[in-house]
GROMACS .gro file of C-alpha atoms in nm:
model
  309
    1MET     CA    1  -1.592   0.990  -1.177
    2ARG     CA    2  -1.573   1.301  -0.948
    3ARG     CA    3  -1.356   1.236  -0.651
    4ARG     CA    4  -1.527   1.274  -0.321
    5ILE     CA    5  -1.345   1.448  -0.032
    6HIS     CA    6  -1.330   1.233   0.282
    7ASP     CA    7  -1.223   1.435   0.600
    8ILE     CA    8  -1.372   1.581   0.899
    9SER     CA    9  -1.461   1.904   0.737
   10GLY     CA   10  -1.748   1.743   0.558
   11GLY     CA   11  -1.594   1.813   0.215
   12VAL     CA   12  -1.581   2.198   0.269
   13ASP     CA   13  -1.227   2.354   0.241
   14PHE     CA   14  -1.217   2.675   0.436
   15THR     CA   15  -0.850   2.733   0.372
   16ALA     CA   16  -0.875   2.798  -0.001
   17GLY     CA   17  -0.667   2.501  -0.100
   18LYS     CA   18  -0.392   2.545   0.172
   19LEU     CA   19  -0.519   2.245   0.362
   20GLU     CA   20  -0.456   2.029   0.050
   21MET     CA   21  -0.122   2.168   0.011
   22ALA     CA   22  -0.018   2.114   0.357
   23LYS     CA   23  -0.135   1.739   0.314
   24VAL     CA   24   0.095   1.709   0.018
   25ILE     CA   25   0.382   1.862   0.205
   26PHE     CA   26   0.334   1.649   0.499
   27TYR     CA   27   0.304   1.328   0.288
   28SER     CA   28   0.639   1.430   0.124
   29VAL     CA   29   0.832   1.491   0.435
   30LEU     CA   30   0.714   1.150   0.562
   31GLY     CA   31   0.836   0.996   0.238
   32TRP     CA   32   1.191   1.134   0.301
   33PHE     CA   33   1.235   0.933   0.613
   34SER     CA   34   1.027   0.632   0.512
   35ILE     CA   35   1.248   0.553   0.221
   36THR     CA   36   1.568   0.535   0.447
   37VAL     CA   37   1.406   0.232   0.596
   38GLU     CA   38   1.239   0.096   0.282
   39ALA     CA   39   1.582   0.075   0.133
   40PHE     CA   40   1.670  -0.184   0.402
   41LEU     CA   41   1.311  -0.353   0.421
   42ARG     CA   42   1.223  -0.389   0.036
   43ARG     CA   43   1.330  -0.468  -0.311
   44ASP     CA   44   1.206  -0.443  -0.675
   45PHE     CA   45   1.103  -0.097  -0.661
   46GLY     CA   46   0.923   0.083  -0.952
   47GLU     CA   47   1.118   0.329  -1.161
   48ARG     CA   48   0.907   0.623  -1.055
   49TYR     CA   49   0.889   0.536  -0.697
   50TYR     CA   50   1.259   0.466  -0.602
   51THR     CA   51   1.389   0.761  -0.795
   52PRO     CA   52   1.728   0.943  -0.790
   53ALA     CA   53   1.536   1.249  -0.652
   54ASN     CA   54   1.381   1.048  -0.382
   55PHE     CA   55   1.703   0.889  -0.293
   56ILE     CA   56   1.896   1.215  -0.280
   57ILE     CA   57   1.620   1.387  -0.052
   58GLY     CA   58   1.618   1.068   0.171
   59TYR     CA   59   1.996   1.080   0.193
   60LEU     CA   60   1.998   1.458   0.293
   61ALA     CA   61   1.721   1.404   0.549
   62LEU     CA   62   1.909   1.094   0.693
   63THR     CA   63   2.252   1.267   0.709
   64THR     CA   64   2.104   1.591   0.846
   65LEU     CA   65   1.916   1.399   1.119
   66LEU     CA   66   2.227   1.196   1.201
   67PHE     CA   67   2.447   1.508   1.211
   68PHE     CA   68   2.198   1.664   1.481
   69LEU     CA   69   2.206   1.336   1.667
   70TRP     CA   70   2.604   1.345   1.666
   71ILE     CA   71   2.585   1.683   1.807
   72LEU     CA   72   2.352   1.580   2.083
   73ASN     CA   73   2.558   1.288   2.165
   74ALA     CA   74   2.863   1.498   2.182
   75PHE     CA   75   2.689   1.679   2.480
   76GLY     CA   76   2.578   1.348   2.622
   77ILE     CA   77   2.223   1.383   2.528
   78GLY     CA   78   2.054   1.075   2.369
   79SER     CA   79   2.386   0.888   2.372
   80SER     CA   80   2.429   0.521   2.434
   81GLY     CA   81   2.732   0.617   2.645
   82ASP     CA   82   2.968   0.471   2.396
   83LEU     CA   83   3.065   0.741   2.132
   84THR     CA   84   3.250   0.480   1.913
   85ALA     CA   85   2.949   0.265   1.896
   86ASP     CA   86   2.739   0.561   1.823
   87HIS     CA   87   2.974   0.659   1.546
   88TYR     CA   88   2.982   0.314   1.374
   89GLY     CA   89   2.606   0.303   1.417
   90ARG     CA   90   2.571   0.615   1.200
   91SER     CA   91   2.833   0.498   0.951
   92PHE     CA   92   2.651   0.167   0.921
   93ILE     CA   93   2.309   0.330   0.854
   94VAL     CA   94   2.456   0.569   0.588
   95SER     CA   95   2.673   0.313   0.417
   96GLY     CA   96   2.394   0.065   0.411
   97TYR     CA   97   2.150   0.318   0.266
   98LEU     CA   98   2.410   0.407  -0.018
   99LEU     CA   99   2.488   0.044  -0.109
  100LEU     CA  100   2.141  -0.080  -0.106
  101SER     CA  101   2.012   0.224  -0.301
  102ALA     CA  102   2.287   0.144  -0.576
  103PHE     CA  103   2.153  -0.201  -0.574
  104HIS     CA  104   1.794  -0.105  -0.611
  105PHE     CA  105   1.877   0.131  -0.913
  106TRP     CA  106   2.078  -0.149  -1.074
  107ARG     CA  107   1.778  -0.388  -1.022
  108ILE     CA  108   1.543  -0.127  -1.179
  109TRP     CA  109   1.763  -0.090  -1.484
  110ALA     CA  110   1.830  -0.475  -1.501
  111ASN     CA  111   1.457  -0.556  -1.486
  112ALA     CA  112   1.381  -0.308  -1.768
  113GLN     CA  113   1.688  -0.448  -1.977
  114ILE     CA  114   1.537  -0.788  -1.968
  115GLY     CA  115   1.186  -0.679  -2.032
  116LEU     CA  116   1.036  -0.746  -1.689
  117PRO     CA  117   1.008  -0.414  -1.519
  118GLN     CA  118   0.788  -0.356  -1.220
  119HIS     CA  119   0.508  -0.119  -1.239
  120SER     CA  120   0.674   0.232  -1.232
  121LEU     CA  121   0.493   0.335  -0.906
  122HIS     CA  122   0.545  -0.009  -0.727
  123ASP     CA  123   0.661   0.060  -0.361
  124GLY     CA  124   0.874  -0.257  -0.362
  125ARG     CA  125   0.832  -0.611  -0.229
  126SER     CA  126   0.903  -0.675   0.128
  127HIS     CA  127   1.174  -0.890   0.250
  128LEU     CA  128   0.944  -0.985   0.529
  129GLU     CA  129   0.666  -1.146   0.306
  130PRO     CA  130   0.779  -1.503   0.398
  131LEU     CA  131   0.733  -1.400   0.757
  132ALA     CA  132   0.402  -1.242   0.682
  133ARG     CA  133   0.289  -1.571   0.513
  134PHE     CA  134   0.393  -1.776   0.795
  135LEU     CA  135   0.199  -1.541   1.036
  136LYS     CA  136  -0.100  -1.513   0.828
  137LYS     CA  137  -0.166  -1.900   0.815
  138ARG     CA  138  -0.156  -1.903   1.185
  139LEU     CA  139  -0.345  -1.578   1.264
  140ASN     CA  140  -0.643  -1.630   1.015
  141PRO     CA  141  -0.789  -1.930   1.210
  142ILE     CA  142  -0.757  -1.745   1.539
  143LEU     CA  143  -0.906  -1.419   1.396
  144ALA     CA  144  -1.192  -1.615   1.227
  145VAL     CA  145  -1.276  -1.780   1.576
  146ILE     CA  146  -1.294  -1.433   1.735
  147SER     CA  147  -1.489  -1.263   1.465
  148THR     CA  148  -1.727  -1.556   1.439
  149SER     CA  149  -1.793  -1.542   1.814
  150ILE     CA  150  -1.853  -1.156   1.788
  151ALA     CA  151  -2.075  -1.203   1.481
  152ARG     CA  152  -2.284  -1.467   1.690
  153PHE     CA  153  -2.405  -1.179   1.900
  154THR     CA  154  -2.432  -0.902   1.649
  155PHE     CA  155  -2.595  -1.077   1.347
  156GLY     CA  156  -2.913  -1.259   1.295
  157ASN     CA  157  -2.906  -1.636   1.198
  158LYS     CA  158  -2.943  -1.564   0.829
  159ASN     CA  159  -2.648  -1.286   0.807
  160PHE     CA  160  -2.450  -1.491   1.073
  161THR     CA  161  -2.456  -1.778   0.827
  162ARG     CA  162  -2.345  -1.561   0.544
  163PHE     CA  163  -2.066  -1.411   0.743
  164ARG     CA  164  -1.939  -1.744   0.836
  165LYS     CA  165  -1.934  -1.861   0.479
  166SER     CA  166  -1.765  -1.554   0.365
  167LEU     CA  167  -1.463  -1.621   0.584
  168ASP     CA  168  -1.417  -1.932   0.397
  169VAL     CA  169  -1.395  -1.727   0.058
  170SER     CA  170  -1.220  -1.431   0.197
  171PRO     CA  171  -1.024  -1.479   0.508
  172ILE     CA  172  -0.951  -1.176   0.736
  173ILE     CA  173  -0.588  -1.128   0.618
  174THR     CA  174  -0.587  -1.180   0.244
  175SER     CA  175  -0.279  -1.036   0.092
  176ASP     CA  176   0.090  -1.126   0.217
  177GLU     CA  177   0.219  -0.815   0.065
  178LYS     CA  178  -0.022  -0.585   0.240
  179PHE     CA  179   0.009  -0.758   0.571
  180ALA     CA  180   0.393  -0.743   0.558
  181LYS     CA  181   0.389  -0.373   0.473
  182LEU     CA  182   0.103  -0.260   0.718
  183TRP     CA  183   0.195  -0.475   1.015
  184VAL     CA  184   0.501  -0.692   1.006
  185GLU     CA  185   0.749  -0.425   0.883
  186PRO     CA  186   0.642  -0.183   1.168
  187ALA     CA  187   0.649  -0.459   1.421
  188VAL     CA  188   1.019  -0.553   1.328
  189LEU     CA  189   1.120  -0.201   1.345
  190PHE     CA  190   0.948  -0.165   1.692
  191LEU     CA  191   1.115  -0.469   1.810
  192LEU     CA  192   1.458  -0.326   1.701
  193LEU     CA  193   1.371  -0.028   1.913
  194GLN     CA  194   1.363  -0.243   2.222
  195PHE     CA  195   1.731  -0.360   2.192
  196ASP     CA  196   2.046  -0.169   2.299
  197SER     CA  197   2.192  -0.174   1.940
  198ILE     CA  198   2.439   0.056   1.760
  199VAL     CA  199   2.147   0.178   1.561
  200PRO     CA  200   2.057   0.538   1.655
  201LYS     CA  201   1.706   0.498   1.817
  202ILE     CA  202   1.596   0.844   1.751
  203TRP     CA  203   1.641   0.799   1.374
  204LEU     CA  204   1.493   0.461   1.398
  205PHE     CA  205   1.181   0.596   1.605
  206ILE     CA  206   1.135   0.893   1.351
  207ALA     CA  207   1.169   0.658   1.056
  208LEU     CA  208   0.933   0.407   1.211
  209LEU     CA  209   0.673   0.673   1.252
  210SER     CA  210   0.718   0.813   0.925
  211HIS     CA  211   0.700   0.470   0.765
  212VAL     CA  212   0.380   0.365   0.937
  213ILE     CA  213   0.191   0.683   0.858
  214TYR     CA  214   0.328   0.700   0.495
  215THR     CA  215   0.244   0.340   0.402
  216ARG     CA  216  -0.104   0.366   0.557
  217MET     CA  217  -0.169   0.682   0.356
  218ARG     CA  218  -0.084   0.504   0.042
  219TYR     CA  219  -0.310   0.224   0.113
  220SER     CA  220  -0.579   0.474   0.238
  221ILE     CA  221  -0.561   0.649  -0.109
  222THR     CA  222  -0.611   0.314  -0.295
  223ARG     CA  223  -0.900   0.226  -0.053
  224ASP     CA  224  -1.056   0.557  -0.118
  225GLU     CA  225  -1.059   0.483  -0.482
  226GLU     CA  226  -1.225   0.128  -0.417
  227LEU     CA  227  -1.475   0.300  -0.188
  228ASP     CA  228  -1.570   0.554  -0.473
  229ILE     CA  229  -1.622   0.270  -0.712
  230LEU     CA  230  -1.855   0.079  -0.462
  231ASP     CA  231  -2.033   0.401  -0.372
  232GLY     CA  232  -2.097   0.467  -0.757
  233LEU     CA  233  -2.240   0.104  -0.773
  234TYR     CA  234  -2.472   0.160  -0.489
  235GLU     CA  235  -2.584   0.481  -0.589
  236ALA     CA  236  -2.628   0.350  -0.927
  237ALA     CA  237  -2.822   0.045  -0.832
  238PHE     CA  238  -3.036   0.287  -0.596
  239SER     CA  239  -3.107   0.519  -0.910
  240LYS     CA  240  -3.191   0.225  -1.123
  241ARG     CA  241  -3.512   0.160  -0.939
  242ASP     CA  242  -3.625   0.508  -1.054
  243LEU     CA  243  -3.752   0.481  -1.405
  244ASN     CA  244  -3.661   0.856  -1.454
  245ALA     CA  245  -3.308   0.803  -1.357
  246GLN     CA  246  -3.204   0.553  -1.624
  247LYS     CA  247  -2.984   0.783  -1.806
  248ARG     CA  248  -2.805   0.887  -1.495
  249PHE     CA  249  -2.762   0.524  -1.401
  250LYS     CA  250  -2.583   0.453  -1.732
  251VAL     CA  251  -2.369   0.751  -1.718
  252ARG     CA  252  -2.275   0.656  -1.367
  253MET     CA  253  -2.190   0.309  -1.444
  254ALA     CA  254  -1.984   0.414  -1.745
  255GLN     CA  255  -1.797   0.655  -1.528
  256THR     CA  256  -1.737   0.391  -1.268
  257ALA     CA  257  -1.615   0.143  -1.517
  258ASP     CA  258  -1.385   0.398  -1.679
  259THR     CA  259  -1.208   0.474  -1.339
  260LEU     CA  260  -1.150   0.121  -1.264
  261LYS     CA  261  -1.015   0.052  -1.625
  262GLU     CA  262  -0.787   0.359  -1.599
  263ARG     CA  263  -0.649   0.223  -1.268
  264ILE     CA  264  -0.602  -0.130  -1.420
  265GLN     CA  265  -0.415   0.008  -1.719
  266LYS     CA  266  -0.186   0.213  -1.494
  267GLU     CA  267  -0.150  -0.083  -1.252
  268PRO     CA  268  -0.215  -0.405  -1.415
  269LYS     CA  269  -0.142  -0.599  -1.091
  270TYR     CA  270  -0.447  -0.403  -0.936
  271ALA     CA  271  -0.698  -0.627  -1.142
  272GLN     CA  272  -0.582  -0.936  -0.950
  273GLU     CA  273  -0.597  -0.750  -0.618
  274VAL     CA  274  -0.968  -0.642  -0.687
  275LYS     CA  275  -1.053  -0.999  -0.781
  276GLU     CA  276  -0.909  -1.131  -0.462
  277GLU     CA  277  -1.000  -0.876  -0.213
  278ASN     CA  278  -1.344  -0.757  -0.354
  279PRO     CA  279  -1.524  -1.055  -0.482
  280ASP     CA  280  -1.853  -0.875  -0.414
  281LEU     CA  281  -1.754  -0.583  -0.634
  282MET     CA  282  -1.658  -0.812  -0.926
  283GLU     CA  283  -1.982  -1.005  -0.900
  284ALA     CA  284  -2.182  -0.685  -0.894
  285LEU     CA  285  -1.995  -0.577  -1.208
  286GLU     CA  286  -2.049  -0.905  -1.378
  287GLU     CA  287  -2.423  -0.881  -1.319
  288LEU     CA  288  -2.456  -0.547  -1.458
  289ASP     CA  289  -2.258  -0.656  -1.758
  290VAL     CA  290  -1.963  -0.416  -1.737
  291ASP     CA  291  -1.669  -0.512  -1.948
  292LEU     CA  292  -1.348  -0.407  -1.756
  293GLY     CA  293  -1.117  -0.569  -2.011
  294PHE     CA  294  -0.994  -0.821  -1.745
  295ASN     CA  295  -0.999  -1.111  -2.001
  296THR     CA  296  -0.721  -1.155  -2.216
  297PRO     CA  297  -0.796  -1.193  -2.586
  298LYS     CA  298  -0.839  -1.564  -2.680
  299GLU     CA  299  -0.603  -1.726  -2.925
  300PRO     CA  300  -0.746  -1.796  -3.283
  301ALA     CA  301  -0.851  -2.152  -3.343
  302ALA     CA  302  -0.640  -2.377  -3.533
  303SER     CA  303  -0.866  -2.369  -3.827
  304GLN     CA  304  -0.841  -2.001  -3.852
  305LEU     CA  305  -0.455  -2.001  -3.839
  306GLU     CA  306  -0.436  -2.255  -4.122
  307ALA     CA  307  -0.683  -2.042  -4.326
  308THR     CA  308  -0.460  -1.733  -4.286
  309THR     CA  309  -0.165  -1.924  -4.364
   0.00000   0.00000   0.00000
């Protein structure tokens, strides 16, 4: 399915491709600083996500930034007032980044060695998922009450009932992993900024901004793919009403299914995410009899096994 362009230009690129290149460069630079905090916050990275190249670029970005901070501190700019503490803070960050990166590389190799590798592009599991799970259980009821109160004034009786029932099936915060990466990790980094610690605050501030934008851009790309699939379904359903557009409808549905299948093949975990976070999408696909290959092949019956033996 042809990818749509979602931006304020309305899909028209007046820069002859330079805007897209600028986005790629901006995204890459964010990743240089984001990975320096991801090394501390996460584990179980994919082999093509936490690569030696990404580690080296992150290390160069980290040490270069800390070097400039050291120069500024030498002139009394941005210093905590204790040069010894600043020195130990920089040493702690660099040493921690090196040691943890070595552990991440070992874990990637060890998982592959025992036949249990992560998806190669997996951006790691957050150490803060237990905290995210704890907060989710307590926030979901509060958010449900707030959203239900607002829905009472914005929906009619029929749609309000449907909305209230939908919260029982799909709560507002669904994924521990997504909640941890989008909200809990930035919140913890922000809290660290409020304390007078030995961690250089300028580095932490830059890394925090990079981490927030970089992580949200990753999820935004995934969400764009999901919206393309949903839009394809809506457009296909609209075209289906037109008897003269049956062929276009079938082609569109095949393209939509192929896009989803391709994503699932590259990232098997995505299938379960689609089922949990987009039940309406799955229901629509099932009604349209679209086979996405979610079901694992059934084991042959005992009689068949005996016949073959």
